[in-house]
Amino acid sequence: MQRKKLKFTPDAKRVVTRFFNNGEERTKQLILRILEFSGEKVEEELAKTLHEFKGRHRNLKKIFKFHCGQFEALINHMGVDYDQLSENQKMLIGSYSTMEYSIESAALFNPSMIEDLDQSFLKEGEKRVIISFRATGEGHLSSIVFRRAILDKDNNLNVLQVKNHIDLPEVVYKVSYDKQRFVEKMQEIKIPDNYISEIMDPLPDRFEYYDLKNAVHKLLEANNVDEPKKMALHEMTWLVDSYYDLKFNEESDISERVIFPNSPAESRGIEDARFVRFQDEDREETIYATYTAFNGHTIIPKLLSTHDFLNFRIMPIHGNAAQNKNFAMFPRKINGKYAMLARVDGYNNYIIFSDRITLWNDPIKIQEPKFAWDLTQIGNCGSPIYTKDGWLILTHGVGPMRRYCIGASLLDLEDPTKVIGRLKEPLLSPSKEEREGYVPNVVYSCGGLIHNDYLILPYAVSDYSSSYATIKLSELLKALKESLKLQLTS
């Protein structure tokens, strides 16, 4: 294993705009003060703000107007006709309802690397790749960011220029839902059946987004709603908002796009996306990623899909195996079925097969903690990688002092429930230089790839920064096959 010197470190200058709500009463007072300004004063103060933040964001005027629009009902309720406000008044109100958020101020870690869809205009032995990271800012709020890079023939990673702006996408929520599947997902996240029945029984077999939102809203307005019921109703709205599409500006560079928490189910972050280039039976390719949505109370495993890194579809994963974290898809079907690795119970490694990409039932345990370095738990470090000798899976193991190491195993190509090789010692452990960080003593990955007969392994350094390492694939496979022989003879 050769550690490379390249480091990906968080950059606090990378900021996005977020809607800022200072509370109803304060917002009312703010609006009244702005409405006392003369037209010249409004124009002057708006010009100052636009000048001060010029170059930091695209379309600031559009952002300000959109954020002001979030208070349209409040403004009308105050007895002010929202439609009669001038454009400058709306933008100035919106400027006070906008804040910058530094998406990488705390950490840039848990990388996942896949081969780029575009491999044109490269020299012999080169490969263009896309690397995703878990970016973390104030309050440990996580999002997904990207870098594009080129691996040369000697496995040196040349990262393309990171552009200045960061763009949030347009969010489009799903319109209609299948009632039975939605009920099943509510049961999986432990919403009590009596609350489910009260909301869902009156709805048709295929219901509309606002049917459920309005039904929940009516119950929440009732004075007799106790806390457990209120929590259950909030969870229903979190779930219905978990289905959505993202559309980025075509003029943006991939390094300028961030997938930020967009639904209440993700309000506390988007964690550890594992990207994979999936090829179906017709050789059509789709980029998928599995990640964990967290709202501070409930974990929901979710699936992201894209064909161009401009347009993304987001859906929850459901089924009796859709529990906990650590989902990672195989890059192709196995015997006609989708396949997924997962850490369903929190400490063992499982495999799941399915006819539907969002429905996962009946997990099969394939690995459990075995060695001193992974005795607490074992899970995957990204999607399985195809080799002629078997499916190469990178694993994470947790040992003494909650030290995370990365190991490797080999699964049978035709029957990946069979483990045909597993390293006794870690492939990568935190070095002396890597053990300090936001979470000490951790190395972790969300997926690598093979290039020029080398495993390219991007990894996080103590939940703060990221780097990568390389290892000769033939040597790794030889060690894995020899490990099986030793296990059989011991």
CSV table of C-alpha atoms in Angstrom, one decimal, residues 15-290:
chain,number,residue,atom,x,y,z
A,15,VAL,CA,-20.4,29.1,0.8
A,16,VAL,CA,-24.0,28.7,-0.3
A,17,THR,CA,-27.0,30.9,0.5
A,18,ARG,CA,-29.7,29.6,2.8
A,19,PHE,CA,-33.1,30.9,3.8
A,20,PHE,CA,-33.0,32.5,7.2
A,21,ASN,CA,-36.1,32.8,9.3
A,22,ASN,CA,-35.6,34.8,12.5
A,23,GLY,CA,-39.1,34.0,13.8
A,24,GLU,CA,-42.5,35.4,13.0
A,25,GLU,CA,-42.5,38.4,15.4
A,26,ARG,CA,-39.0,39.6,14.6
A,27,THR,CA,-39.7,39.2,10.9
A,28,LYS,CA,-42.9,41.3,11.2
A,29,GLN,CA,-41.0,44.1,12.9
A,30,LEU,CA,-38.2,43.9,10.3
A,31,ILE,CA,-40.7,44.1,7.4
A,32,LEU,CA,-42.4,47.1,9.0
A,33,ARG,CA,-39.1,48.9,9.4
A,34,ILE,CA,-38.2,48.3,5.8
A,35,LEU,CA,-41.6,49.5,4.6
A,36,GLU,CA,-40.8,52.9,6.4
A,37,PHE,CA,-37.8,53.4,4.1
A,38,SER,CA,-38.2,55.7,1.2
A,39,GLY,CA,-37.8,54.3,-2.3
A,40,GLU,CA,-34.3,55.9,-2.5
A,41,LYS,CA,-33.3,54.4,0.9
A,42,VAL,CA,-34.5,50.9,-0.2
A,43,GLU,CA,-32.5,51.2,-3.4
A,44,GLU,CA,-29.4,52.5,-1.6
A,45,GLU,CA,-29.3,49.7,1.0
A,46,LEU,CA,-30.0,47.0,-1.6
A,47,ALA,CA,-27.2,48.3,-3.8
A,48,LYS,CA,-24.8,48.2,-0.8
A,49,THR,CA,-25.6,44.5,-0.1
A,50,LEU,CA,-25.4,43.5,-3.8
A,51,HIS,CA,-22.1,45.2,-4.1
A,52,GLU,CA,-20.6,43.7,-0.9
A,53,PHE,CA,-21.6,40.1,-2.0
A,54,LYS,CA,-20.9,40.6,-5.7
A,55,GLY,CA,-19.0,37.6,-7.1
A,56,ARG,CA,-19.7,35.3,-4.2
A,57,HIS,CA,-23.0,34.0,-5.6
A,58,ARG,CA,-24.9,33.8,-8.9
A,59,ASN,CA,-28.3,35.4,-9.2
A,60,LEU,CA,-28.4,37.1,-5.9
A,61,LYS,CA,-31.4,39.2,-6.9
A,62,LYS,CA,-33.3,36.0,-7.8
A,63,ILE,CA,-32.3,34.4,-4.4
A,64,PHE,CA,-33.5,37.5,-2.5
A,65,LYS,CA,-36.9,37.6,-4.3
A,66,PHE,CA,-37.4,33.8,-3.7
A,67,HIS,CA,-36.6,34.1,0.0
A,68,CYS,CA,-38.9,37.1,0.4
A,69,GLY,CA,-41.6,35.0,-1.2
A,70,GLN,CA,-41.4,32.6,1.7
A,71,PHE,CA,-43.0,35.3,3.7
A,72,GLU,CA,-45.8,36.2,1.3
A,73,ALA,CA,-48.6,34.7,3.5
A,74,LEU,CA,-47.2,36.5,6.6
A,75,ILE,CA,-47.0,39.8,4.8
A,76,ASN,CA,-50.5,39.6,3.5
A,77,HIS,CA,-51.7,38.6,7.0
A,78,MET,CA,-50.1,41.8,8.3
A,79,GLY,CA,-52.5,43.7,6.1
A,80,VAL,CA,-49.9,44.5,3.5
A,81,ASP,CA,-50.6,43.6,-0.1
A,82,TYR,CA,-47.5,41.5,-1.1
A,83,ASP,CA,-48.2,42.1,-4.8
A,84,GLN,CA,-48.0,45.9,-4.3
A,85,LEU,CA,-44.5,45.7,-2.9
A,86,SER,CA,-41.8,47.0,-5.3
A,87,GLU,CA,-39.2,44.6,-6.6
A,88,ASN,CA,-36.5,46.5,-4.6
A,89,GLN,CA,-38.6,46.2,-1.4
A,90,LYS,CA,-39.0,42.4,-2.0
A,91,MET,CA,-35.3,42.0,-2.6
A,92,LEU,CA,-34.3,44.0,0.4
A,93,ILE,CA,-36.6,42.0,2.6
A,94,GLY,CA,-35.2,38.8,1.1
A,95,SER,CA,-31.6,40.0,1.8
A,96,TYR,CA,-32.4,40.0,5.5
A,97,SER,CA,-33.9,36.5,5.1
A,98,THR,CA,-30.7,35.1,3.6
A,99,MET,CA,-27.6,33.8,5.2
A,100,GLU,CA,-24.3,32.3,3.9
A,101,TYR,CA,-23.4,28.8,5.0
A,102,SER,CA,-19.9,27.4,4.7
A,103,ILE,CA,-20.5,23.8,3.6
A,104,GLU,CA,-16.9,22.6,4.2
A,105,SER,CA,-15.9,24.7,7.2
A,106,ALA,CA,-15.5,21.6,9.5
A,107,ALA,CA,-14.6,18.7,7.2
A,108,LEU,CA,-14.2,17.2,3.7
A,109,PHE,CA,-14.2,13.5,4.1
A,110,ASN,CA,-15.5,10.0,3.3
A,111,PRO,CA,-14.7,10.1,-0.5
A,112,SER,CA,-16.2,7.9,-3.2
A,113,MET,CA,-14.5,7.6,-6.6
A,114,ILE,CA,-16.0,6.4,-9.9
A,115,GLU,CA,-14.9,6.5,-13.5
A,116,ASP,CA,-16.3,9.6,-15.3
A,117,LEU,CA,-18.8,9.0,-18.1
A,118,ASP,CA,-16.6,11.1,-20.3
A,119,GLN,CA,-13.3,9.5,-21.2
A,120,SER,CA,-12.5,11.6,-24.3
A,121,PHE,CA,-9.3,13.4,-25.1
A,122,LEU,CA,-7.1,11.5,-22.7
A,123,LYS,CA,-3.5,10.3,-23.1
A,124,GLU,CA,-2.8,6.5,-23.0
A,125,GLY,CA,-3.0,5.1,-19.5
A,126,GLU,CA,-5.1,8.0,-18.2
A,127,LYS,CA,-8.6,7.9,-16.6
A,128,ARG,CA,-11.0,10.7,-15.8
A,129,VAL,CA,-12.7,10.3,-12.5
A,130,ILE,CA,-15.4,12.0,-10.3
A,131,ILE,CA,-14.8,12.1,-6.6
A,132,SER,CA,-17.7,12.8,-4.2
A,133,PHE,CA,-17.1,13.9,-0.6
A,134,ARG,CA,-19.1,14.4,2.5
A,135,ALA,CA,-18.7,18.1,3.2
A,136,THR,CA,-19.5,19.2,6.8
A,137,GLY,CA,-20.1,22.7,8.1
A,138,GLU,CA,-21.5,24.4,11.2
A,139,GLY,CA,-23.6,22.1,13.4
A,140,HIS,CA,-22.1,19.0,11.7
A,141,LEU,CA,-24.6,19.5,8.8
A,142,SER,CA,-23.4,17.2,5.9
A,143,SER,CA,-23.9,17.6,2.2
A,144,ILE,CA,-22.4,16.0,-1.0
A,145,VAL,CA,-19.8,17.9,-3.1
A,146,PHE,CA,-17.8,16.8,-6.2
A,147,ARG,CA,-14.4,17.1,-7.7
A,148,ARG,CA,-13.3,16.0,-11.2
A,149,ALA,CA,-9.7,14.7,-11.7
A,150,ILE,CA,-7.5,12.7,-14.0
A,151,LEU,CA,-5.5,9.6,-13.0
A,152,ASP,CA,-2.3,9.4,-15.1
A,153,LYS,CA,-0.5,6.2,-16.1
A,154,ASP,CA,1.5,6.3,-12.8
A,155,ASN,CA,-1.7,6.7,-10.7
A,156,ASN,CA,-1.0,10.3,-9.9
A,157,LEU,CA,-4.2,12.2,-9.3
A,158,ASN,CA,-4.5,15.6,-11.1
A,159,VAL,CA,-7.4,17.5,-9.7
A,160,LEU,CA,-9.1,19.9,-12.1
A,161,GLN,CA,-9.6,23.5,-11.0
A,162,VAL,CA,-12.3,24.0,-8.3
A,163,LYS,CA,-14.5,26.9,-9.4
A,164,ASN,CA,-15.5,29.8,-7.2
A,165,HIS,CA,-19.3,29.6,-7.0
A,166,ILE,CA,-21.4,26.9,-5.4
A,167,ASP,CA,-24.9,26.4,-6.9
A,168,LEU,CA,-27.9,24.9,-5.2
A,169,PRO,CA,-30.3,23.1,-7.5
A,170,GLU,CA,-33.9,23.6,-8.3
A,171,VAL,CA,-35.9,21.1,-6.1
A,172,VAL,CA,-39.0,19.4,-7.6
A,173,TYR,CA,-41.1,17.3,-5.3
A,174,LYS,CA,-42.9,14.1,-6.4
A,175,VAL,CA,-46.6,14.7,-7.1
A,176,SER,CA,-48.3,11.3,-6.4
A,177,TYR,CA,-47.6,8.2,-4.3
A,178,ASP,CA,-48.6,4.6,-4.0
A,179,LYS,CA,-50.6,4.2,-0.8
A,180,GLN,CA,-49.5,0.6,0.1
A,181,ARG,CA,-45.8,1.3,-0.4
A,182,PHE,CA,-46.0,4.5,1.5
A,183,VAL,CA,-47.7,2.7,4.5
A,184,GLU,CA,-45.1,0.0,4.4
A,185,LYS,CA,-42.3,2.7,4.6
A,186,MET,CA,-44.1,4.4,7.5
A,187,GLN,CA,-44.2,1.0,9.3
A,188,GLU,CA,-40.5,0.5,8.7
A,189,ILE,CA,-39.6,3.8,10.4
A,190,LYS,CA,-41.8,2.7,13.4
A,191,ILE,CA,-44.7,5.1,13.0
A,192,PRO,CA,-47.5,3.5,15.2
A,193,ASP,CA,-50.3,1.8,13.2
A,194,ASN,CA,-53.1,3.8,14.8
A,195,TYR,CA,-51.6,7.1,13.6
A,196,ILE,CA,-51.0,5.6,10.2
A,197,SER,CA,-54.6,4.5,9.9
A,198,GLU,CA,-56.0,7.8,11.0
A,199,ILE,CA,-54.3,9.6,8.1
A,200,MET,CA,-54.1,7.0,5.4
A,201,ASP,CA,-57.4,5.2,5.5
A,202,PRO,CA,-59.4,8.1,4.0
A,203,LEU,CA,-56.8,8.5,1.1
A,204,PRO,CA,-57.2,6.8,-2.3
A,205,ASP,CA,-54.8,4.0,-3.4
A,206,ARG,CA,-52.8,6.5,-5.3
A,207,PHE,CA,-52.8,9.8,-3.4
A,208,GLU,CA,-51.4,13.3,-4.1
A,209,TYR,CA,-48.6,15.1,-2.3
A,210,TYR,CA,-50.9,17.8,-0.9
A,211,ASP,CA,-53.6,15.3,0.2
A,212,LEU,CA,-51.3,14.0,2.9
A,213,LYS,CA,-49.7,17.3,3.7
A,214,ASN,CA,-53.1,18.9,4.2
A,215,ALA,CA,-54.5,16.0,6.3
A,216,VAL,CA,-51.5,16.1,8.6
A,217,HIS,CA,-51.7,19.9,8.9
A,218,LYS,CA,-55.4,19.8,10.0
A,219,LEU,CA,-54.5,17.3,12.8
A,220,LEU,CA,-51.5,19.3,13.9
A,221,GLU,CA,-53.7,22.4,14.3
A,222,ALA,CA,-56.0,20.5,16.7
A,223,ASN,CA,-55.4,21.4,20.4
A,224,ASN,CA,-55.5,17.8,21.7
A,225,VAL,CA,-52.5,16.4,19.8
A,226,ASP,CA,-50.1,14.9,22.3
A,227,GLU,CA,-46.3,14.8,21.7
A,228,PRO,CA,-46.1,11.1,20.5
A,229,LYS,CA,-48.8,11.8,17.9
A,230,LYS,CA,-47.3,15.1,16.9
A,231,MET,CA,-43.9,13.4,16.3
A,232,ALA,CA,-45.6,10.7,14.2
A,233,LEU,CA,-47.4,13.3,12.1
A,234,HIS,CA,-44.1,15.2,11.6
A,235,GLU,CA,-42.5,11.9,10.5
A,236,MET,CA,-45.2,11.4,7.9
A,237,THR,CA,-44.4,14.8,6.3
A,238,TRP,CA,-40.7,14.1,6.5
A,239,LEU,CA,-41.3,10.9,4.5
A,240,VAL,CA,-43.5,12.4,1.8
A,241,ASP,CA,-40.9,15.2,1.3
A,242,SER,CA,-38.1,12.5,0.9
A,243,TYR,CA,-39.1,11.9,-2.8
A,244,TYR,CA,-37.8,14.7,-5.1
A,245,ASP,CA,-35.7,15.7,-8.2
A,246,LEU,CA,-32.8,18.0,-8.4
A,247,LYS,CA,-31.9,20.1,-11.4
A,248,PHE,CA,-28.6,22.0,-11.6
A,249,ASN,CA,-27.8,24.9,-13.9
A,250,GLU,CA,-26.2,23.5,-17.1
A,251,GLU,CA,-23.6,26.2,-17.0
A,252,SER,CA,-22.3,25.2,-13.6
A,253,ASP,CA,-19.1,23.1,-13.2
A,254,ILE,CA,-19.4,19.9,-11.3
A,255,SER,CA,-17.2,21.4,-8.5
A,256,GLU,CA,-19.9,24.1,-8.1
A,257,ARG,CA,-22.7,21.7,-7.4
A,258,VAL,CA,-23.7,20.7,-3.9
A,259,ILE,CA,-26.4,18.3,-2.9
A,260,PHE,CA,-27.6,19.9,0.3
A,261,PRO,CA,-30.3,18.6,2.7
A,262,ASN,CA,-33.5,19.4,0.8
A,263,SER,CA,-36.2,17.6,2.9
A,264,PRO,CA,-37.1,17.5,6.5
A,265,ALA,CA,-35.9,13.8,6.6
A,266,GLU,CA,-32.4,15.2,5.8
A,267,SER,CA,-32.5,18.2,8.1
A,268,ARG,CA,-29.5,17.0,10.1
A,269,GLY,CA,-27.5,15.9,7.1
A,270,ILE,CA,-26.8,13.7,4.2
A,271,GLU,CA,-24.2,11.1,5.1
A,272,ASP,CA,-21.6,8.9,3.3
A,273,ALA,CA,-22.8,8.6,-0.3
A,274,ARG,CA,-21.5,5.5,-2.0
A,275,PHE,CA,-21.5,6.1,-5.8
A,276,VAL,CA,-21.4,3.4,-8.4
A,277,ARG,CA,-21.6,3.1,-12.2
A,278,PHE,CA,-24.4,0.6,-12.7
A,279,GLN,CA,-24.7,-1.3,-16.0
A,280,ASP,CA,-28.0,-3.1,-16.9
A,281,GLU,CA,-28.5,-6.1,-19.1
A,282,ASP,CA,-28.6,-3.8,-22.2
A,283,ARG,CA,-25.3,-2.2,-21.2
A,284,GLU,CA,-27.2,1.0,-20.4
A,285,GLU,CA,-25.4,2.9,-17.6
A,286,THR,CA,-26.9,4.8,-14.6
A,287,ILE,CA,-25.0,6.4,-11.8
A,288,TYR,CA,-26.5,5.4,-8.4
A,289,ALA,CA,-25.5,6.4,-4.9
A,290,THR,CA,-26.8,5.2,-1.6
